[in-house]
PDB file of C-alpha atoms in Angstrom:
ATOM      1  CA  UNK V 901     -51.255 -12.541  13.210  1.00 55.00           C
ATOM      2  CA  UNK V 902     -53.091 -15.717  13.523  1.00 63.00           C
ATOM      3  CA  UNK V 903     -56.421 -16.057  15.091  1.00 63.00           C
ATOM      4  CA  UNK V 904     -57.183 -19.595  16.996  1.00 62.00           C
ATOM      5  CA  UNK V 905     -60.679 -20.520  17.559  1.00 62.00           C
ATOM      6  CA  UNK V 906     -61.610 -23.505  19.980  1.00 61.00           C
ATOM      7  CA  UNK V 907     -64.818 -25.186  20.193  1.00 58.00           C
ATOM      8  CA  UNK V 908     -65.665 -25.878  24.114  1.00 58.00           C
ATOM      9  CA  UNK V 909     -67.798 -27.847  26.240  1.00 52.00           C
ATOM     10  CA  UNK V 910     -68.931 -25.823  29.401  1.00 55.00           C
ATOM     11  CA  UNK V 911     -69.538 -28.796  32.031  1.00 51.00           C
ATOM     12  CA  UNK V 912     -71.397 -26.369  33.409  1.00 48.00           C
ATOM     13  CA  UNK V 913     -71.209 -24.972  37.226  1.00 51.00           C
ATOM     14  CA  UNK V 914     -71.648 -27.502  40.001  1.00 48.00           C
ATOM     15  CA  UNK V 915     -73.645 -24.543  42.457  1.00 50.00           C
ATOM     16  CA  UNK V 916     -75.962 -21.840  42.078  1.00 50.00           C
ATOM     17  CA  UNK V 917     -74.470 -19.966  44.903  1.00 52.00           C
ATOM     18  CA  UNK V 918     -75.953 -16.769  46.703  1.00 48.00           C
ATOM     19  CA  UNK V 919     -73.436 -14.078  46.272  1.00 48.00           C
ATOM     20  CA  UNK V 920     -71.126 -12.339  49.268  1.00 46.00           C
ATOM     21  CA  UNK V 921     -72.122  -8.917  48.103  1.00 39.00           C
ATOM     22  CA  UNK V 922     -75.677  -9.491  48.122  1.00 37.00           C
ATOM     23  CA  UNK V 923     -77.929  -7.335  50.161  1.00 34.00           C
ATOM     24  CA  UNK V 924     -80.582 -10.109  50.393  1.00 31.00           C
ATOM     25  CA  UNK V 925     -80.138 -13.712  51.310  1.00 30.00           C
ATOM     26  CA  UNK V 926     -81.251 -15.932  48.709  1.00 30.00           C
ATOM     27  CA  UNK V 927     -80.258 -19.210  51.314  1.00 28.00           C
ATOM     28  CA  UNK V 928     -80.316 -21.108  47.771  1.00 29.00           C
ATOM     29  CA  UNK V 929     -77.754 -23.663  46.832  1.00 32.00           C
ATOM     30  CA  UNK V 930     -78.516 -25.540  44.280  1.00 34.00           C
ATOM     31  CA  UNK V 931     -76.232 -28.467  43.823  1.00 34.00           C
ATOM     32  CA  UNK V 932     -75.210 -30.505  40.675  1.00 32.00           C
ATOM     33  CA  UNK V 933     -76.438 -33.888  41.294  1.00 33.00           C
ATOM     34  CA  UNK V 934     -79.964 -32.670  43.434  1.00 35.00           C
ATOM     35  CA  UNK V 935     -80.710 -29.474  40.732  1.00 35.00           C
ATOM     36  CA  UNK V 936     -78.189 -29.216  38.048  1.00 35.00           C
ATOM     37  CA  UNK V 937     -77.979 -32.545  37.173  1.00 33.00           C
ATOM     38  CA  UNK V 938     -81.382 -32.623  34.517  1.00 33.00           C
ATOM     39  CA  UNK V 939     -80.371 -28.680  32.866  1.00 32.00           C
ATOM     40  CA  UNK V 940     -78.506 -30.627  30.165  1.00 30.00           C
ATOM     41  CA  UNK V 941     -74.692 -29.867  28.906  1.00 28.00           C
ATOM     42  CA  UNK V 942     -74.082 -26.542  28.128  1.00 31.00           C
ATOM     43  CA  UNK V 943     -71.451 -25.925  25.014  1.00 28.00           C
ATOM     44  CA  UNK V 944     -69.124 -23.487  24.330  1.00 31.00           C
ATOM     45  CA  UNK V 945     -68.808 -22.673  20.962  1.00 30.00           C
ATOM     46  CA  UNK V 946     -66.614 -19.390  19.186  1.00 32.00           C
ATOM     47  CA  UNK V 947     -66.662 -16.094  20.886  1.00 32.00           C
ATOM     48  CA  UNK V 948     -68.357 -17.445  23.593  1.00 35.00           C
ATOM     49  CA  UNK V 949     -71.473 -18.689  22.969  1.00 35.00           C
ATOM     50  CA  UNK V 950     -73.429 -21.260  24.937  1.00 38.00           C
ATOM     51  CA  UNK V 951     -75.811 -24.212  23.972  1.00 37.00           C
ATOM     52  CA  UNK V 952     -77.266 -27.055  25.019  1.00 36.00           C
ATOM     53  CA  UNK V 953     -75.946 -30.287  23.264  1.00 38.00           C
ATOM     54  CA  UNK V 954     -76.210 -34.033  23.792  1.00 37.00           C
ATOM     55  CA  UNK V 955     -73.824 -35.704  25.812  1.00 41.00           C
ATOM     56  CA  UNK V 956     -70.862 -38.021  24.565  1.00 45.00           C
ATOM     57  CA  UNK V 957     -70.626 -41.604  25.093  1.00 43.00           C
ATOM     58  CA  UNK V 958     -67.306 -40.944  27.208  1.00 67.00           C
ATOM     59  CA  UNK V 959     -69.481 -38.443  29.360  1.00 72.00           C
ATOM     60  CA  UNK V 960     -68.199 -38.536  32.503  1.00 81.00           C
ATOM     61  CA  UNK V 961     -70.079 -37.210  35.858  1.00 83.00           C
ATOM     62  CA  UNK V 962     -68.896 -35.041  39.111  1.00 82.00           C
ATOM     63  CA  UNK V 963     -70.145 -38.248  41.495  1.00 85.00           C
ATOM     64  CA  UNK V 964     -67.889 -40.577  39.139  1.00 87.00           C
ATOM     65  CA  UNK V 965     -64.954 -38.303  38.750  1.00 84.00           C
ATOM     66  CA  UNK V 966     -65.420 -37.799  43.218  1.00 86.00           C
ATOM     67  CA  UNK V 967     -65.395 -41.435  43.703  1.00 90.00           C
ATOM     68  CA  UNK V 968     -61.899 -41.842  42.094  1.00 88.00           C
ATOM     69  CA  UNK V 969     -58.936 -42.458  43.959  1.00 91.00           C
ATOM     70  CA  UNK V 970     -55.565 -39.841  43.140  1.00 90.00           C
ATOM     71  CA  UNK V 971     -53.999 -43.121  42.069  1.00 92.00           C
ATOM     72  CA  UNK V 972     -57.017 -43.711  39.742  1.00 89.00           C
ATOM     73  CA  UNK V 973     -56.427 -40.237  37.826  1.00 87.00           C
ATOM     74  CA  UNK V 974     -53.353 -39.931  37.657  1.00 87.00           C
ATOM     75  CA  UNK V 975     -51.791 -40.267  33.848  1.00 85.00           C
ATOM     76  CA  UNK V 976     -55.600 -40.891  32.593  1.00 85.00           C
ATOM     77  CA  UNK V 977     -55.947 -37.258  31.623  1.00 83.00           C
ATOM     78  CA  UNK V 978     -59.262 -37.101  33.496  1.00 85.00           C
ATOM     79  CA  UNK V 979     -58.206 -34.296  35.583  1.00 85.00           C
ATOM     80  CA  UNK V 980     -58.243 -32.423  32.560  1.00 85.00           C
ATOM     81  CA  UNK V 981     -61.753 -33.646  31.655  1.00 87.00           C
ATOM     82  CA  UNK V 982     -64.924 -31.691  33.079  1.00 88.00           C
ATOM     83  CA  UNK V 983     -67.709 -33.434  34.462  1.00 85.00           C
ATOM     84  CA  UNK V 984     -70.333 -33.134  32.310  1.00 82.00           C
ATOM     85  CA  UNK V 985     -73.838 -32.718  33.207  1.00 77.00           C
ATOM     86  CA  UNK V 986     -76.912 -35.348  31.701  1.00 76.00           C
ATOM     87  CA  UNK V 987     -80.527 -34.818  31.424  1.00 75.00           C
ATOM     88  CA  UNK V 988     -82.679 -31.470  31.024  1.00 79.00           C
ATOM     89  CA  UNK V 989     -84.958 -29.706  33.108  1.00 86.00           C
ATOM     90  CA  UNK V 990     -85.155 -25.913  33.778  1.00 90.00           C
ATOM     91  CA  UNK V 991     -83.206 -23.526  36.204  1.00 90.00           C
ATOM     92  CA  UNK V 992     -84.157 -19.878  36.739  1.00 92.00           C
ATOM     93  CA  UNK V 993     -81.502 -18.634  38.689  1.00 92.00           C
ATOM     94  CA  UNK V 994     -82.007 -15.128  40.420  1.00 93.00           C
ATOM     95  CA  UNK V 995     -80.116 -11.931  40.807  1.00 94.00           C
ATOM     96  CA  UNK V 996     -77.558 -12.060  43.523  1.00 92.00           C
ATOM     97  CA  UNK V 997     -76.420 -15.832  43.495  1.00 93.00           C
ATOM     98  CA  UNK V 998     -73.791 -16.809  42.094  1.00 93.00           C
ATOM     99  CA  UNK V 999     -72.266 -19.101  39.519  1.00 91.00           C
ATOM    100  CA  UNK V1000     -69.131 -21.621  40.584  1.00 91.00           C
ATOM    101  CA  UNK V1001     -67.015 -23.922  39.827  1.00 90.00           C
ATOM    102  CA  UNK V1002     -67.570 -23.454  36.436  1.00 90.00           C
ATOM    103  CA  UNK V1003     -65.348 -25.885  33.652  1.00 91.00           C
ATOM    104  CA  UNK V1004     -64.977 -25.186  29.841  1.00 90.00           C
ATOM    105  CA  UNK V1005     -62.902 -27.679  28.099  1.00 88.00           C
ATOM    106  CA  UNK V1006     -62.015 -27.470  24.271  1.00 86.00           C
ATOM    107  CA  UNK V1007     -63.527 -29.766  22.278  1.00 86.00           C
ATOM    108  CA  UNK V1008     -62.032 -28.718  18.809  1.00 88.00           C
ATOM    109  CA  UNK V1009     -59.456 -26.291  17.822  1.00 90.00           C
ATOM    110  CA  UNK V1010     -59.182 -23.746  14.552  1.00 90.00           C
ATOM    111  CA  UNK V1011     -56.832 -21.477  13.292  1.00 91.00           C
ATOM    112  CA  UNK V1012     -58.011 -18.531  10.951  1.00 88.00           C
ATOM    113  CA  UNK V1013     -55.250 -18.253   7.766  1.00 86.00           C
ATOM    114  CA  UNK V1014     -54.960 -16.569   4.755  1.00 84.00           C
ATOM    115  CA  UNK V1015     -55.503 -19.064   1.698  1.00 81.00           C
ATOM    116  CA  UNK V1016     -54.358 -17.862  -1.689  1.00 78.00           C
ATOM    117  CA  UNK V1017     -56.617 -19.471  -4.527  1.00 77.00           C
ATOM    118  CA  UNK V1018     -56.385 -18.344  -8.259  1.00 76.00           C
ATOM    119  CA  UNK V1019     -54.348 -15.061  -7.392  1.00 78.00           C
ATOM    120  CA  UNK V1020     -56.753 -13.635  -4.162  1.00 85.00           C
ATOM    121  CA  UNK V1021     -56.752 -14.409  -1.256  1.00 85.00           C
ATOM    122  CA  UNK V1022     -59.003 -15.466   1.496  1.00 87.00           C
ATOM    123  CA  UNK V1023     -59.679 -15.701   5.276  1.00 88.00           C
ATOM    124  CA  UNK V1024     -60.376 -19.396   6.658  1.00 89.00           C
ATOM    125  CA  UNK V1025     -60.625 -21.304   9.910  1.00 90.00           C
ATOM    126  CA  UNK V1026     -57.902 -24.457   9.557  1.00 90.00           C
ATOM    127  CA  UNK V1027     -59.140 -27.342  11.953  1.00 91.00           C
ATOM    128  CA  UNK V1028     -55.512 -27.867  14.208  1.00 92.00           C
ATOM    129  CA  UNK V1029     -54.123 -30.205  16.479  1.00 91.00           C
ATOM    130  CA  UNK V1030     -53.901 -29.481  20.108  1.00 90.00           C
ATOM    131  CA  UNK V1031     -50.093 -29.559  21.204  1.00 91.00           C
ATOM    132  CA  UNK V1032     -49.962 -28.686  24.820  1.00 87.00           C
ATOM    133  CA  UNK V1033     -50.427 -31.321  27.387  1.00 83.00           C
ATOM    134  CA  UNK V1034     -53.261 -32.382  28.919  1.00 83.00           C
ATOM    135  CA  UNK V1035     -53.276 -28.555  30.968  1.00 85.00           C
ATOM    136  CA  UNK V1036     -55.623 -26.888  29.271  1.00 88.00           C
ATOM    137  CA  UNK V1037     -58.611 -27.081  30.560  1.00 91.00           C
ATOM    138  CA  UNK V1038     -60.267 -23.740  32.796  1.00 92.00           C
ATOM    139  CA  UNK V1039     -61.825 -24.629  35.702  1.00 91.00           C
ATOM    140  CA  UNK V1040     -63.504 -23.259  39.197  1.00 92.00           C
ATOM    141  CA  UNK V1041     -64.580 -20.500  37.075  1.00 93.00           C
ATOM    142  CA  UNK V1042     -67.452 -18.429  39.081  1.00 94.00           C
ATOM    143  CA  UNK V1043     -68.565 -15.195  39.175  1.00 95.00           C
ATOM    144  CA  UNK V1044     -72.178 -13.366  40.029  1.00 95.00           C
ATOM    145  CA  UNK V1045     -75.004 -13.410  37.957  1.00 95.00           C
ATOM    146  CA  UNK V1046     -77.766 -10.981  36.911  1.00 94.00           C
ATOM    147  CA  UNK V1047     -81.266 -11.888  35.903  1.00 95.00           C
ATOM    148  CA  UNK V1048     -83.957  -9.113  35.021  1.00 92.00           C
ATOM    149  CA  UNK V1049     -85.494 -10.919  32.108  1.00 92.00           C
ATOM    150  CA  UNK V1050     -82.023 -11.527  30.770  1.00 93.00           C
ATOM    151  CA  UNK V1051     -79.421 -13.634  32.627  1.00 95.00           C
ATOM    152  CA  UNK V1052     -75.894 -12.061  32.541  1.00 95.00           C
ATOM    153  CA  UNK V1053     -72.873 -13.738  34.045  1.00 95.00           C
ATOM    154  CA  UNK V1054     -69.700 -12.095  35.029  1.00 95.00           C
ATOM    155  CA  UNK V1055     -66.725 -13.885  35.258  1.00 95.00           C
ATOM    156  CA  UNK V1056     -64.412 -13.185  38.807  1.00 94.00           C
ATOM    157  CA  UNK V1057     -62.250 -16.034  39.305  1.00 92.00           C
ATOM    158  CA  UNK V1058     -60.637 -19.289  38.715  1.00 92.00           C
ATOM    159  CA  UNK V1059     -58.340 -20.639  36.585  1.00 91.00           C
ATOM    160  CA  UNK V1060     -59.395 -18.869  33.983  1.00 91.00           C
ATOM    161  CA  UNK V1061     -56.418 -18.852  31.056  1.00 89.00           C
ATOM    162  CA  UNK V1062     -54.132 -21.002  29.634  1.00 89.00           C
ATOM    163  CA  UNK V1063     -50.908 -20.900  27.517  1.00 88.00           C
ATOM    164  CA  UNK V1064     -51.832 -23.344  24.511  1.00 90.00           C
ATOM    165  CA  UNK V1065     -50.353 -24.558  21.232  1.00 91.00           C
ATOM    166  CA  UNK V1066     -52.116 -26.126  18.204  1.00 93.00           C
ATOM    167  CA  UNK V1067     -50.535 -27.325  15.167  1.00 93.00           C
ATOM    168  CA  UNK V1068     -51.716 -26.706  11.642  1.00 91.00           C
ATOM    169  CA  UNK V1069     -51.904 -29.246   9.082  1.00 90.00           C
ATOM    170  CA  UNK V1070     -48.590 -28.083   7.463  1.00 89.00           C
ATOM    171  CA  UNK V1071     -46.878 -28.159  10.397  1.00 92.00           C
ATOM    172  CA  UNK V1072     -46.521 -24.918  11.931  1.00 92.00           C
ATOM    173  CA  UNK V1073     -47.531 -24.135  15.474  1.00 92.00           C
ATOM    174  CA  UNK V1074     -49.570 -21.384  16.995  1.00 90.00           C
ATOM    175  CA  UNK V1075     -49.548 -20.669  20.565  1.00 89.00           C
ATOM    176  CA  UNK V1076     -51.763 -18.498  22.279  1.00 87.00           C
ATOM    177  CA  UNK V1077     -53.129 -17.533  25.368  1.00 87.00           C
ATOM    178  CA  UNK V1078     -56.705 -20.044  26.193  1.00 89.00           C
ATOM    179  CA  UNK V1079     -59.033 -17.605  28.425  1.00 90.00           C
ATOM    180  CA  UNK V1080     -62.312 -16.356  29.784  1.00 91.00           C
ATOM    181  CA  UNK V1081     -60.736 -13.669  31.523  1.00 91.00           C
ATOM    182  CA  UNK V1082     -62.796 -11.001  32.697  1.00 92.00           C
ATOM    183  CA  UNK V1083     -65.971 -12.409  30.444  1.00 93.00           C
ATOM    184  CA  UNK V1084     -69.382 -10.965  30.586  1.00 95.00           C
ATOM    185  CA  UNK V1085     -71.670 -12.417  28.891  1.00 92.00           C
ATOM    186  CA  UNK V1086     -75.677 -12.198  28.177  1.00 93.00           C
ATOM    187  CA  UNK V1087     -78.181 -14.949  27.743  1.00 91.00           C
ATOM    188  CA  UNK V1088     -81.157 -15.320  25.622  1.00 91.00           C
ATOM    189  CA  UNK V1089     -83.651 -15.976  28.083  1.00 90.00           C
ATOM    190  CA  UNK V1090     -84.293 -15.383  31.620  1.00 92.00           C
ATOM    191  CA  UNK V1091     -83.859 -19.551  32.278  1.00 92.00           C
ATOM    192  CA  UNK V1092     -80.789 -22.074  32.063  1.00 90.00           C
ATOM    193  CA  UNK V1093     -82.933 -24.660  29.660  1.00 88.00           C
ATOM    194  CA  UNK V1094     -81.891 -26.726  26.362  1.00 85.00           C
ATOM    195  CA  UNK V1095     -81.452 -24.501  23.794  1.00 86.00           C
ATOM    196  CA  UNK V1096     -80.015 -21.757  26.073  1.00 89.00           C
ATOM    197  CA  UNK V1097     -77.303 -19.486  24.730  1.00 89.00           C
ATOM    198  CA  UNK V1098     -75.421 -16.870  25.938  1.00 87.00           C
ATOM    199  CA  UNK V1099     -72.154 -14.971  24.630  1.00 90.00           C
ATOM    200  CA  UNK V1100     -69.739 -11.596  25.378  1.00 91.00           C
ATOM    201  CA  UNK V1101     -66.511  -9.875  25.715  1.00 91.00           C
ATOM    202  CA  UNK V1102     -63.258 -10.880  27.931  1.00 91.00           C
ATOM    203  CA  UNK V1103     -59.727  -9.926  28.230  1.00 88.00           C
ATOM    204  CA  UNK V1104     -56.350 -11.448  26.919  1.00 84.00           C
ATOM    205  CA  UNK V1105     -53.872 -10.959  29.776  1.00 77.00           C
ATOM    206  CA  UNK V1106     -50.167 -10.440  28.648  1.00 73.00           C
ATOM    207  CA  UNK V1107     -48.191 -13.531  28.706  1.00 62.00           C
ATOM    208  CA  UNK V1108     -44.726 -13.300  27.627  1.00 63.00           C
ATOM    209  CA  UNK V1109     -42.208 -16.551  28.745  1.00 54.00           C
ATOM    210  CA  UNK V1110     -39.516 -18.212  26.655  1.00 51.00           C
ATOM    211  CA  UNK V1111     -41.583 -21.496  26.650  1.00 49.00           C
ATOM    212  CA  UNK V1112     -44.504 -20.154  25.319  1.00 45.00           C
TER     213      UNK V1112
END
C-alpha cells in the first residue's frame, strides 16, 4: 500500500465569520481584501501543517479572479487555482466565529515506496506527477473555530475530497482519495501571523468507482 503525500497552499479563508451555534454575537466579519488581505499566505504542508510562505510570481488574488468573466476562465485552469492572499499583519480570531471559504491547492505531490539498495530495503517519498485534471483542488472549506490561548479549527463543510492520480517516475500510477475530511487541527499560537502553524487528524471517506 502506497502512501501519497501532497504539498499544499492554503489560500487561506476569505471571512472570519461568527458562527450559527454561537450563544454570543460576535457581529464580526472580517473580509479578505479589508482584514485578511495583509495575514500573509498560509501553506499546507504533510499531515496538515500550516505556514506562512512568500507568495509566487503567478499569485493570483480573490478581486482579480472576481473581476473575470466565465468566458475568461474557462480552459485557463484558474478555477482550479486559489486566490492567494499577499502581505502580513496579525488576526486574532475569537471563539465562536467561524472560518469559510477556505481553499487548499497542491502544490507538489509524493509517493512513499520501498527502495531496495545493497540487499535492504528502505522507505522514501518519490516526487510524482499529478495525473488528474485540473479538479483537484478543495474549496469553500469552513468550519468553527476555537481560541483559548490555542486556535483550533474544525473542519464542517465544503468540497472537501478529491479522487486523484499521480504518476511515479517509472510509470506507475497511484490514485487516491485528496481530503480534509473531518480535520481538526491545533495552532501554535493564539494569532493567525507569519510563521503560524497548525496541524491534526481527518478522515478518508470510502470511495470505490471503476474510474478511480
Amino acid at each position: 500500500m502506497k502512501l501519497a503525500l501532497a504539498t499544499l497552499f492554503v489560500a487561506s479563508a476569505s471571512a472570519f465569520a461568527p458562527a450559527s451555534t454561537s450563544s454570543r454575537s460576535t457581529g464580526l466579519q472580517m473580509s479578505l481584501k479589508d482584514d485578511m488581505a495583509n495575514v500573509g499566505k498560509v501553506a499546507l504542508a504533510g499531515a496538515i501543517a500550516f505556514g506562512v510562505a512568500a507568495a509566487p510570481a503567478q499569485a493570483i488574488t480573490k478581486s482579480e479572479i472576481n473581476e473575470l468573466s466565465y468566458l475568461q476562465v474557462k480552459g485557463t485552469g484558474l478555477a482550479n487555482r486559489c486566490a492567494e492572499v499577499i502581505g502580513e499583519d496579525t488576526i486574532k480570531p475569537k471563539t465562536g466565529q467561524k472560518l469559510v471559504e477556505m481553499c487548499i491547492e497542491p502544490k507538489a505531490w509524493a509517493v512513499e515506496e520501498e527502495i531496495g539498495k545493497g540487499g535492504k530495503t528502505e522507505k522514501k517519498f518519490v516526487n510524482s506527477k499529478v495525473m488528474t485534471r485540473q479538479t483537484y483542488t478543495l474549496e469553500a472549506i469552513e468550519g468553527p473555530i476555537k481560541n483559548d490561548g490555542v486556535i483550533i479549527f474544525t473542519e464542517k463543510e465544503g468540497i472537501d475530497y478529491a479522487a486523484t492520480t499521480v504518476q511515479l517516475p517509472g510509470g506507475e500510477r497511484v490514485p487516491f482519495l485528496f481530503t480534509v475530511k473531518d480535520l481538526v487541527c491545533k495552532g501554535n499560537g493564539d494569532s493567525f501571523k507569519p510563521g503560524f502553524q497548525m496541524g491534526g487528524d481527518f478522515n478518508t471517506p470510502s470511495y470505490r468507482s471503476g474510474l478511480f
